[in-house]
XYZ file of C-alpha atoms in Angstrom:
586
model
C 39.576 66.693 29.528
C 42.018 65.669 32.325
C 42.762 61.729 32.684
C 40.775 61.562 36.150
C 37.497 63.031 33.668
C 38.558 60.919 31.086
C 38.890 57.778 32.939
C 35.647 58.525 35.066
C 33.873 58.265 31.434
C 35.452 54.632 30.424
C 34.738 53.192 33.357
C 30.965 54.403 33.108
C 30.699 53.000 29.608
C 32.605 49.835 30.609
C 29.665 49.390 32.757
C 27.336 50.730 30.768
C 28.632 48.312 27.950
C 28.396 44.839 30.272
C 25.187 46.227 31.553
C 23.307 46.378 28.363
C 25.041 43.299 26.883
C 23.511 40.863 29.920
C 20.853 43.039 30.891
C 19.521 44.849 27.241
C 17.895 47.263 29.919
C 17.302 50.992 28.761
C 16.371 52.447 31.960
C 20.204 51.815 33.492
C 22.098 54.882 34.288
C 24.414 54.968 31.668
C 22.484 53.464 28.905
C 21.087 56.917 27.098
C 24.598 58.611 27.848
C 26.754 55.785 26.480
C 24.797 53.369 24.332
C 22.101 55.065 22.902
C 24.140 57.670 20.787
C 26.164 54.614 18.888
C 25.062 53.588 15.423
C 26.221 49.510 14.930
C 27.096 48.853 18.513
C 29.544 46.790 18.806
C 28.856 44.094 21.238
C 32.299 42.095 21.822
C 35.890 42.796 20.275
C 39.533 42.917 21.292
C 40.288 46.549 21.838
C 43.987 45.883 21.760
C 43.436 44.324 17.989
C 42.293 48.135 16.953
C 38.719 46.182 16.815
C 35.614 48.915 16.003
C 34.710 47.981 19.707
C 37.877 50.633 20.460
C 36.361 52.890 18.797
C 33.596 53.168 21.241
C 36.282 54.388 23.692
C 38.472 56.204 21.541
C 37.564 59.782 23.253
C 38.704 58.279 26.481
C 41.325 55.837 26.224
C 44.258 57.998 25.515
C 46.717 58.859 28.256
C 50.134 60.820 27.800
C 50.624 58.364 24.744
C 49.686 55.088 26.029
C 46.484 53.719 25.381
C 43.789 51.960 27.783
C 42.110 49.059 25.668
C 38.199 47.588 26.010
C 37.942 43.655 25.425
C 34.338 42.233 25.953
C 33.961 38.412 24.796
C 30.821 37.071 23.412
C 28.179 35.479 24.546
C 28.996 36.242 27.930
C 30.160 38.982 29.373
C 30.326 37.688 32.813
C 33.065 35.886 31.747
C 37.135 36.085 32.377
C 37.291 38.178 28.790
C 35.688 41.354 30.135
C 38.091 43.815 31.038
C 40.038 46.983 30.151
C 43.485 46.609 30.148
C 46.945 48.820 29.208
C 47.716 48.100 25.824
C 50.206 44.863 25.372
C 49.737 44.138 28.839
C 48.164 42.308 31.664
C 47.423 45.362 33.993
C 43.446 45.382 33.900
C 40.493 46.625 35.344
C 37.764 43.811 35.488
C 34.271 43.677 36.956
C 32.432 41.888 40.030
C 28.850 41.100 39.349
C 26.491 40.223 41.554
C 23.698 38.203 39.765
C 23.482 40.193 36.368
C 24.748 43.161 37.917
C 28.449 44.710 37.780
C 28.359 45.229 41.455
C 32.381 46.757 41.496
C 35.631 46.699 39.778
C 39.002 45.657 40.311
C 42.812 46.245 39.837
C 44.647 43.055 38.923
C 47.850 41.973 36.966
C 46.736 38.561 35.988
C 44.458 36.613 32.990
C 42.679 33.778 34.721
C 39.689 34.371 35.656
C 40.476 34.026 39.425
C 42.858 36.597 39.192
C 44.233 38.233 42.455
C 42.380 41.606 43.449
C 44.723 43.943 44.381
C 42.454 47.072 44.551
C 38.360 46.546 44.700
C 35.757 49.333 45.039
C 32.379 49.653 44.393
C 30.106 51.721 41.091
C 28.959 53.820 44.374
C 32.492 54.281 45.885
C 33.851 55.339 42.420
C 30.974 58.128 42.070
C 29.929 56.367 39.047
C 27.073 57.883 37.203
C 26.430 60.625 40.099
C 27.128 63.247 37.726
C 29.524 65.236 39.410
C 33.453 65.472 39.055
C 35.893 62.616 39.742
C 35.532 61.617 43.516
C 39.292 61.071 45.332
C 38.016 57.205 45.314
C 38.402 57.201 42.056
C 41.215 59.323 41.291
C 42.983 57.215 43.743
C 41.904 54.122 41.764
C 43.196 55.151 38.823
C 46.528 56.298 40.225
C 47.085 52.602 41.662
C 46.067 51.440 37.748
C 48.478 53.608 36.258
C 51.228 52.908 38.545
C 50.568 49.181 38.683
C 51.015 49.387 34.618
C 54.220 51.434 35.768
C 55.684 49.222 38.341
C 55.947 51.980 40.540
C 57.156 51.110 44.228
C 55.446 52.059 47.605
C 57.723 54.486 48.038
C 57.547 56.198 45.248
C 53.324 55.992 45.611
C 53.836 57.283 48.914
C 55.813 60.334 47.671
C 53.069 61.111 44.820
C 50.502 61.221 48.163
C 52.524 63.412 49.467
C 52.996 65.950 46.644
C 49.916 65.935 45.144
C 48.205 67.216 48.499
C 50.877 69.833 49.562
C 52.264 70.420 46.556
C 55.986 71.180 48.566
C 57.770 67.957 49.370
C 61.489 67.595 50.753
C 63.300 64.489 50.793
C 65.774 64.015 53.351
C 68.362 61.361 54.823
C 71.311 60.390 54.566
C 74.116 60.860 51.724
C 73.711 58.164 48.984
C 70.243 57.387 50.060
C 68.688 58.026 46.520
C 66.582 60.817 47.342
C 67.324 62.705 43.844
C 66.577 59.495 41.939
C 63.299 58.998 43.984
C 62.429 63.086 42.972
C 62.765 62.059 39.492
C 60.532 58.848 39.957
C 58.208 60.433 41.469
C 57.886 63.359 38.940
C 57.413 59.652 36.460
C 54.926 58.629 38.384
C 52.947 62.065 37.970
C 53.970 62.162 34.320
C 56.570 64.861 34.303
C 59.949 63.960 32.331
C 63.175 66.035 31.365
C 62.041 64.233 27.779
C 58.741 65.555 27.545
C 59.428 69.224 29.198
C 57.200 68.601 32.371
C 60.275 68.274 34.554
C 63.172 70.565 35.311
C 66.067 70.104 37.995
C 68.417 72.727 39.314
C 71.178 72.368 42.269
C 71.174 75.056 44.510
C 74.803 75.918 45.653
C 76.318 78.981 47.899
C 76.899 81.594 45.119
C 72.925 80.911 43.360
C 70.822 83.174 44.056
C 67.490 85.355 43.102
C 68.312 86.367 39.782
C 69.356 82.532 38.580
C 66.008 81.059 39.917
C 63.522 84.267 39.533
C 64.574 87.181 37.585
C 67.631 89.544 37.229
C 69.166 92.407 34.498
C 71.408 90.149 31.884
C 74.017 92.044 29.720
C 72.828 91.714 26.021
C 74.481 93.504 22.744
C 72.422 95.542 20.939
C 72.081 94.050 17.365
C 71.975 97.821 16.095
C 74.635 100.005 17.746
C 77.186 96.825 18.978
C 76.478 98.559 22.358
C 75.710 96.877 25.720
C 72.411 96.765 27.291
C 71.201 94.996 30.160
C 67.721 93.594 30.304
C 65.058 91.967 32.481
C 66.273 87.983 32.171
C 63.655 85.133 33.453
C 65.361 82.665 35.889
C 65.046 79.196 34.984
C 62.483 78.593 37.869
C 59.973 81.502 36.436
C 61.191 80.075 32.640
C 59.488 76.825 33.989
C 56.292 78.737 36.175
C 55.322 79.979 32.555
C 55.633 77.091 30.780
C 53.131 75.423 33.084
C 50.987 78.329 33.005
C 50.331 78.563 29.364
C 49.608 74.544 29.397
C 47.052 75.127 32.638
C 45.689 77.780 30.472
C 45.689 76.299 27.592
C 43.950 73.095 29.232
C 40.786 75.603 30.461
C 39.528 76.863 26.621
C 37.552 74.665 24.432
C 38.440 73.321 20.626
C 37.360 76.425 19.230
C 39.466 78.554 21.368
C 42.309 76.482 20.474
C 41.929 76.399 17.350
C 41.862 80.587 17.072
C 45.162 80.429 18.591
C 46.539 77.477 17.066
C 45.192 79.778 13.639
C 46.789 83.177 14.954
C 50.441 81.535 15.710
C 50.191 79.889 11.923
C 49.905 82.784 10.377
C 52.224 84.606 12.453
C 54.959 82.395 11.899
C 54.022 82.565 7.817
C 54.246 86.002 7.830
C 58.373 85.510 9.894
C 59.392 83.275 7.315
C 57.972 85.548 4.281
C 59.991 88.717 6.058
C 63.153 86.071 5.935
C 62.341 85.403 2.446
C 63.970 87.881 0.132
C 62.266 86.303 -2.596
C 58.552 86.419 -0.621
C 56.192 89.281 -2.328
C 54.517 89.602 1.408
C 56.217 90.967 4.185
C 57.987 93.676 3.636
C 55.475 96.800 3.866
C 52.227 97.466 6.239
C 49.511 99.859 5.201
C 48.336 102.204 7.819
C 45.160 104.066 8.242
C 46.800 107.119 6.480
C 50.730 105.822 5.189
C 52.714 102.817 5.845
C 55.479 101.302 7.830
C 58.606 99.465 6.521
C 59.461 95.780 7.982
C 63.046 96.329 8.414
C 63.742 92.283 9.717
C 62.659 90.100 12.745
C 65.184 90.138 16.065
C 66.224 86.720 17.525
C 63.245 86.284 19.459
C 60.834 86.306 16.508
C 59.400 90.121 17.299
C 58.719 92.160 13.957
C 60.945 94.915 13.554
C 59.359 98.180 12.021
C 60.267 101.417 10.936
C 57.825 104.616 10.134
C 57.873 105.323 5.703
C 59.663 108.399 4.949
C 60.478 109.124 8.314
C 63.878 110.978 8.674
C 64.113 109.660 12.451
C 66.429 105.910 12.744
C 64.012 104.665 15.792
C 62.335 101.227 15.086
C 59.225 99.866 16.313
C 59.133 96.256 17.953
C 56.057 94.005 17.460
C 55.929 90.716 19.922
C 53.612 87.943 19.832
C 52.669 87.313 23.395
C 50.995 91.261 22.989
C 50.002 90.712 19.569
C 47.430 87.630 20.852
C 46.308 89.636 23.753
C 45.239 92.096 20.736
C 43.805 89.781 19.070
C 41.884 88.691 21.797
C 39.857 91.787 22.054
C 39.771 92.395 17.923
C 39.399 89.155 16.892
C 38.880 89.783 13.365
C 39.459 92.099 10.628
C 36.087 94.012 10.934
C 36.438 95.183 14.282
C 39.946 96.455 13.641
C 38.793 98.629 11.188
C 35.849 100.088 13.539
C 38.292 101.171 15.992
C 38.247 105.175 15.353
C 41.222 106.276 17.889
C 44.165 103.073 17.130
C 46.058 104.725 20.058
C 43.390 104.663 22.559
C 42.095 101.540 21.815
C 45.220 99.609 21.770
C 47.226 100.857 24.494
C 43.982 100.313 26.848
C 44.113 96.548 25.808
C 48.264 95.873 25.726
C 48.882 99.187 27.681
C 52.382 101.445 26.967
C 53.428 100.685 22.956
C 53.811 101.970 19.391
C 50.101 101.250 18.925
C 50.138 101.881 15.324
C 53.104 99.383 14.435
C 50.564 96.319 16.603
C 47.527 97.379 15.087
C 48.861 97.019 11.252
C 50.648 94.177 12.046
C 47.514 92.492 13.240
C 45.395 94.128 10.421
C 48.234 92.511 7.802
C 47.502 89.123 9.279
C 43.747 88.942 9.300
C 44.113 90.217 5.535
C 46.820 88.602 3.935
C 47.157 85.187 6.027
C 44.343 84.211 8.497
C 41.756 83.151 5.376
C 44.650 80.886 3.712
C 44.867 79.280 6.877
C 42.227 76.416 7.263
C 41.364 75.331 10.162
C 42.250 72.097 11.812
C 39.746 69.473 12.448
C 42.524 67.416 14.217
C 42.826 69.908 17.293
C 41.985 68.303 20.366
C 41.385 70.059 24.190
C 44.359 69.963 25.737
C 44.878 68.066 29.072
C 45.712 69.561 32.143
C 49.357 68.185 32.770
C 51.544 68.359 35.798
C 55.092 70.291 36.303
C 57.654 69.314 38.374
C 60.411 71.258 39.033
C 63.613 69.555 41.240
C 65.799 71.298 43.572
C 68.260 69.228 44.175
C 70.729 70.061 47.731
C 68.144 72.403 48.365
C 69.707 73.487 52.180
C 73.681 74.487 50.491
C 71.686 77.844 49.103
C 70.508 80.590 50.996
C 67.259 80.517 50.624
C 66.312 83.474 51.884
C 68.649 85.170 48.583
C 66.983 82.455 46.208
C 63.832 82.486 46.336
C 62.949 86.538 47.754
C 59.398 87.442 47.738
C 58.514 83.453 46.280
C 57.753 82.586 50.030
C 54.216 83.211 49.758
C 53.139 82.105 45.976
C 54.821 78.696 46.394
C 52.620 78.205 49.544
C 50.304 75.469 49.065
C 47.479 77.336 49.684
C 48.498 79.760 47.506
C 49.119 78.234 44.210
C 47.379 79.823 40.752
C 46.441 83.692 40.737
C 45.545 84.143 44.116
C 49.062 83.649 45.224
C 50.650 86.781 43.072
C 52.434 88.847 43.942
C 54.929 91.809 42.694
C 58.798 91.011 41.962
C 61.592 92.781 42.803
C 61.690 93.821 38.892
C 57.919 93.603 38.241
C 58.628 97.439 36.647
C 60.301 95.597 34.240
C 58.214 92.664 33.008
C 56.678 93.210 29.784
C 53.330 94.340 28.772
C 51.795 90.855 27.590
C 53.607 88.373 29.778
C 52.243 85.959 31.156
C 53.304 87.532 34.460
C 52.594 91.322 33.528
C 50.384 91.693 36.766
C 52.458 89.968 39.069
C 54.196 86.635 39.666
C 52.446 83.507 40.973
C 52.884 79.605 40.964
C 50.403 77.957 38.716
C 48.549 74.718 40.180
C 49.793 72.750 38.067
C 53.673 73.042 39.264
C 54.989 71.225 42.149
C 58.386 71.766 43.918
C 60.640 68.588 45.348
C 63.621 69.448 47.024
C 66.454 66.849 48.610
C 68.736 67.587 51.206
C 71.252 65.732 52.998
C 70.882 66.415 56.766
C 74.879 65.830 57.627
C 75.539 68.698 54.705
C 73.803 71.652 56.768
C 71.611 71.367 60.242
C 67.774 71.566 59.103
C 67.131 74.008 61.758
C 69.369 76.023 59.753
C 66.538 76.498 56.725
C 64.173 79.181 57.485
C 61.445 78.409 59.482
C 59.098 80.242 56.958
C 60.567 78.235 54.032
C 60.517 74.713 56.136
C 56.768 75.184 57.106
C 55.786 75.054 53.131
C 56.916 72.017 52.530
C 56.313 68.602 53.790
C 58.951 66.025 54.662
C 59.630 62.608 54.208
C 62.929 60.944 55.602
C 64.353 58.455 53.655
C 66.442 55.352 55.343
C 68.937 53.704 53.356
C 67.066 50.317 54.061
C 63.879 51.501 52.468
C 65.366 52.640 48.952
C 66.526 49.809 48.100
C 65.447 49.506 44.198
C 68.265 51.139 42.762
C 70.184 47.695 43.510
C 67.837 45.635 41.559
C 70.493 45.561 38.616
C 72.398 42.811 41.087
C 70.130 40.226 40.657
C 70.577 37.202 43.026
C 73.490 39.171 45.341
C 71.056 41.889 45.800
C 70.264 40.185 49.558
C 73.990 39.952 50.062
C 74.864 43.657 49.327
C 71.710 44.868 51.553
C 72.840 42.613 54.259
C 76.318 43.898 54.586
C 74.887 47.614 54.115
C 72.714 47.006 56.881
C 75.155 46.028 59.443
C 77.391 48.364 58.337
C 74.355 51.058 59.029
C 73.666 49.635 62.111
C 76.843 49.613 63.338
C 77.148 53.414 62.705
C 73.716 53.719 64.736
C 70.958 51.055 65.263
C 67.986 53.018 65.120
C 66.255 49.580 66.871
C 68.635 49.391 70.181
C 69.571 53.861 70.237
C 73.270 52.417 69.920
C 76.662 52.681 68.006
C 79.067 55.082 67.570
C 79.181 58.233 69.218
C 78.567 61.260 68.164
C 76.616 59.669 64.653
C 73.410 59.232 63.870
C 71.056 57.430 61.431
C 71.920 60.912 59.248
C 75.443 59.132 58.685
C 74.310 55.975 57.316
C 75.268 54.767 54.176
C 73.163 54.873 51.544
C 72.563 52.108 48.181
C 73.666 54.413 45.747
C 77.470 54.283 47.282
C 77.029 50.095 46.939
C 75.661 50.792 43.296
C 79.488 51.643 43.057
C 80.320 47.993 43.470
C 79.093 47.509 39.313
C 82.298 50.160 38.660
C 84.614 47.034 39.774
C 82.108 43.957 39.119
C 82.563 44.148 35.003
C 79.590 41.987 34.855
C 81.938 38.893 36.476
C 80.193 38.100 39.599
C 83.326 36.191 40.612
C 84.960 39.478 41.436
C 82.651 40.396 44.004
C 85.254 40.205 47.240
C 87.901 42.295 44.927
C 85.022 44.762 44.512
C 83.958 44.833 47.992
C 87.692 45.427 48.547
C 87.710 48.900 45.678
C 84.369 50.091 47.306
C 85.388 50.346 50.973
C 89.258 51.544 50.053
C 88.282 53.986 46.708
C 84.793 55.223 48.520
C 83.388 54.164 51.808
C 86.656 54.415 53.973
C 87.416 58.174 53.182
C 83.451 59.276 53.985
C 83.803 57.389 56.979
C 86.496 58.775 58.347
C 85.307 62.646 57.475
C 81.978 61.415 59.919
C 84.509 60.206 62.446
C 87.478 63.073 62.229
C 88.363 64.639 65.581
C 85.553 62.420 67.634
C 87.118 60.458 70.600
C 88.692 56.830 69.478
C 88.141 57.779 65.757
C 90.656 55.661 64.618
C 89.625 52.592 66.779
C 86.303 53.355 65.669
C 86.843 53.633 61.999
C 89.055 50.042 62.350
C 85.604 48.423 63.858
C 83.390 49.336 60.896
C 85.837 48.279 58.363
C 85.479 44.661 60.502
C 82.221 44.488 60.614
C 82.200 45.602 56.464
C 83.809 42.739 56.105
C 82.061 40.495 57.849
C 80.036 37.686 56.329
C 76.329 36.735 57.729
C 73.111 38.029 56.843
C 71.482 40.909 58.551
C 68.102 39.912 60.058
C-alpha cells in the first residue's frame, strides 16, 4: 500500500474514531469499516506512548521509517487532545467540528487549542469515505504534512510540483545558485536518498557518453582461460532504471507473492553458500531425468556453474537467478517440474535460448532439497511503491545527443513504464531474464533532475527534442537563499551585499548594469557560503573574510564574465566598490 492509500485510511479512521466516540452512531460511513472489526476498542490513548490506541493504526501509520501517531483524550474528543501527529513532534493533523460533527481537518505546527491553520480542507474535499483512490486534494494534503514535519521550503515544494507532474525537471541559473543542492532536496522531499538507494547523481562532461549512462561492451577476463572477453555492461543510468523497476514491481504483487520470492531467493542463496562449503554434503551434484551434472563452483555474480557427468567435453553450463525465477514462475513447484515430458521444449519456451537441462535440475534441486526447510515468513509485508531519483548534474557540458541515444522517447513523460520501450543499440545482447530482455523503458517510478548553468553553454544549444521533455525552473540567487542559514544573525548582511553586488551586474527590476551581462552572471549563495572557509566560527573576522572571498574567489569569476568587453577593467573596479559597500539592499 503506497503512503497516499495508507494515509487516505488513517484519516478515515481518525474520523471514524471521533465520530463514534461523540456520536456512538453505527450508521456513519466509516463505522462498519473501521470500528466494528476491533475487539476492546480503545477509546482515548497517547499514540506516541506506544498506547493499544496505536495499535488501531498500526497498518497505516508507518512511513519510510517514521511513524504518524493517534492521540484522542477522554471524555471529550472535541477537545485540543484530538489529533494525529509525527512522532516526537508538534506537526499534526487536527479536526474542525461543526456541532458533533468533524466537519474538516487541518495542518498545524502548534499545541493550543487555537492553533494556527496552515492547510484546511473538508471530509468531502479529501474524498473521504467515497471509496475510490486517493483524490490529488488529498495527496496534496499529505505532501504539505509531510513536508511541514520536514521543514521543507517553498522552493523546494515548488520543485516536487514540478517533478511529480512531468517527471523531467531542469534547474537552471546562474553559477553558485544552489541548483544541485536544491536537486538533492528535492529528491528528500520525495523520499529518495544516496543513503537509502532511491537517489543516484552523475555529472555529465564532454568525453561521457552512451555506453557510461546506457549500455556498452566492457573488457572482462575470463576466470577459465585468463583470456579477454568483452561483454554487454549496464550504464549506471539503466543500473538505476532496474533497480526502480524491480521495487515498482515488487510494490504491484500481494504478501503471498512476496513471500514465494522472498522463499525462492532463500533457498537459492542456501544452496551458494553449501557449493562454497567444502564441508556442505549438498551442493555438489544434480540428478537429471536420466544422469547427473557436476557443480563445478559459482562465478562472481552468484550464477551456478555446471558441468555434464562423464562428459569428455571441458564446456560448462551457467545457471542465473534472474532466469531461474522466471522458471519458477511458470513451475512453481516440484510436481509440475516433474510433469514436464520434453525439459528442452518446455524451458526454452519460458526463458528462451539456454542449457535447459542444467535450469531445470537446478530448480528441481531446490524445490527438493531446500524450499520445505524454508518456512515461511509471517513478518513479510507489501511493499510500497517508492520513488527514484536519478541527478544529472551540468547536464548541457555532454552531448546529449551521444548520451542518452534512443532514451529520447522512454524518458518522455508520457511515456514512462512499458509503453515507453523500446530496443537498444545492444538489445541483441541483453540477457534472456533481464529485466529489460524485451526492450528498454523508464519505469514510473524514476524521475530525472538535471542542473545547468546557462553562462557554461547557450540553452539553445541542447536539442530541441531533449529540451521539450523536460520542464524548467530558473533559479535567482535571491530566492535560494537557505544554504546561508548556518550564519545566523549576519545572514541579512551577507544577502544584502550579494544583492547589490547582483544588481549591479544586472538589475532585473530597472533592465540595467553592465553590458554585455545578464541575470545568468549573478552570483550565487553558495560562493558567499565560502565566507565560513575564513570566518573560523569568530564573527569578528567578518571584514578579513569579506576581504579572502572577493580576492581568493569572486574577483577572478568576475573578471572571466568581464574579459575582452569594453571598459572591463573600469567595470570590474566598480563592482569591487560597490562589494564593499556597506547599506542594506531593499
Amino acid at each position: 500500500m503506497d503512503k497516499y492509500n495508507k494515509f487516505k485510511h488513517l484519516l478515515e479512521y481518525f474520523v471514524s474514531h471521533l465520530e463514534w466516540v461523540v456520536n456512538n452512531d453505527i450508521s456513519h460511513a466509516g463505522y462498519n469499516t473501521y470500528i466494528s472489526p476491533i475487539k476492546n476498542f480503545k477509546k482515548a490513548g497517547q499514540g506516541w506512548k506506544n498506547d493499544k490506541i496505536q495499535e488501531q493504526v498500526r497498518e497505516w501509520s508507518d512511513y519510510d521509517g517514521d511513524t504518524i501517531c493517534i492521540n484522542v483524550y477522554a471524555p471529550d474528543a472535541t477537545s485540543k487532545g484530538c489529533y494525529l501527529n509525527w512522532n516526537g513532534t508538534w506537526d499534526n493533523v487536527r479536526p474542525s467540528w461543526n456541532g458533533n460533527h468533524v466537519e474538516s481537518l487541518y495542518l498545524t505546527r502548534q499545541e493550543f487549542a487555537s492553533a494556527k491553520k496552515e492547510l484546511i480542507c473538508s471530509i468531502s474535499s479529501l474524498g473521504l469515505f467515497d471509496g475510490d483512490s486517493p483524490n490529488s486534494n488529498l495527496k496534496s494534503f499529505f505532501d504539505n504534512y509531510q513536508y511541514l514535519h520536514m521543514g521543507v521550503n517553498q522552493l523546494v515544494r515548488d520543485g516536487v510540483s514540478i517533478l511529480s507532474s512531468n517527471y523531467n525537471l531542469i534547474l537552471t541559473g546562474a553559477p553558485g545558485t544552489g541548483k544541485t543542492y536544491l536537486a538533492k532536496e528535492i529528491a528528500k522531499a520525495m523520499g529518495a536518498t544516496v543513503e537509502n538507494g532511491q537517489c543516484e547523481m552523475v555529472q555529465f562532461h564532454p568525453s561521457y557518453d552512451y555506453t557510461d549512462f546506457v549500455e556498452g561492451l566492457r573488457p572482462i577476463r575470463n576466470e577459465d582461460t585468463d583470456t579477454i572477453n568483452f561483454k554487454l555492461t549496464s550504464g549506471i543510468f539503466k543500473k538505476f532504471c532496474e533497480k526502480a523497476y524491480l521495487n515498482y514491481a515488487d510494490s504491484q504483487k500481494d504478501v503471498s507473492e512476496i513471500s514465494k520470492d522472498v522463499r525462492l531467493k532463500d533457498a537459492y542463496d542456501q544452496f551458494i553458500n553449501d557449493i562454497l562449503d567444502e564441508n556442505a554434503e549438498k551442493g555438489k551434484v544434480l540428478p537429471l531425468k536420466s544422469g547427473e551434472m557436476d557443480i563445478i563452483g559459482v562465478s562472481d555474480n552468484s550464477n551456478v556453474k555446471l558441468k555434464t557427468q562423464g562428459s569428455k567435453s571441458d564446456r560448462t553450463y551457467i545457471v542465473s537467478f534472474n532466469r531461474l525465477k522466471k522458471l519458477a514462475l511458470a513451475y512453481p513447484d516440484l510436481k509440475s517440474l516433474d510433469s514436464i515430458s520434453n525439459i528442452h521444449k518446455s524451458v526454452t519456451k519460458t526463458i528462451k535460448g539456454c542449457h535447459s537441462s542444467s535450469y531445470w535440475a537446478v530448480l528441481h534441486y531446490l524445490y527438493k532439497n531446500y524450499t520445505d526447510s524454508i518456512r515461511f515468513n509471517n513478518n513479510i509485508k507489501a511493499v510500497d511503491l517508492k520513488n527514484y531519483i536519478f541527478i544529472i548534474d551540468e547536464i548541457n557540458r555532454g552531448e546529449i545527443s551521444k548520451i542518452f541515444g534512443e532514451l529520447f522517447y522512454s524518458i518522455d513523460a508520457g511515456y514512462r513504464g512499458e509503453k515507453g520501450k523500446v530496443f537498444t543499440q545492444y538489445q541483441n545482447l541483453v540477457e534472456d531474464g533481464d529485466v529489460f530482455e524485451d526492450g528498454f523503458f523508464v519505469p514510473e517510478n524514476v524521475y530525472i533532475i538535471g542542473t545547468m548553468n546557462d553562462i557554461d553553454r547557450s540553452v539553445e544549444s541542447m536539442d530541441f527534442a531533449m529540451r521539450r521533455r523536460f520542464a524548467w525552473k530558473e533559479i535567482k540567487a535571491n530566492e535560494n537563499t537557505d544554504m546561508l542559514d548556518s550564519f545566523g544573525e549576519l545572514k541579512n548582511e551577507i544577502v544584502s551585499k550579494m544583492n547589490r553586488l547582483n544588481n549591479a551586474i544586472w538589475n532585473e527590476k530597472t533592465n540595467e548594469g553592465i553590458e554585455g551581462l545578464s541575470a545568468a552572471y549573478h552570483i550565487g549563495g553558495a560562493y558567499f557560503k565560502k565566507l565560513e572557509l575564513y570566518l573560523h566560527e569568530d564573527k569578528s573576522k567578518l571584514s578579513e573574510a569579506y576581504q579572502q572571498l572577493w580576492e581568493n574567489h569572486l574577483r577572478g569569476v568576475l573578471f572571466e564574465y568581464l574579459r575582452g568587453s569594453f571598459n572591463a577593467a573600469d567595470n570590474l573596479k566598480k563592482l569591487e566598490e560597490v562589494y564593499y559597500s556597506e547599506g542594506v539592499y531593499e
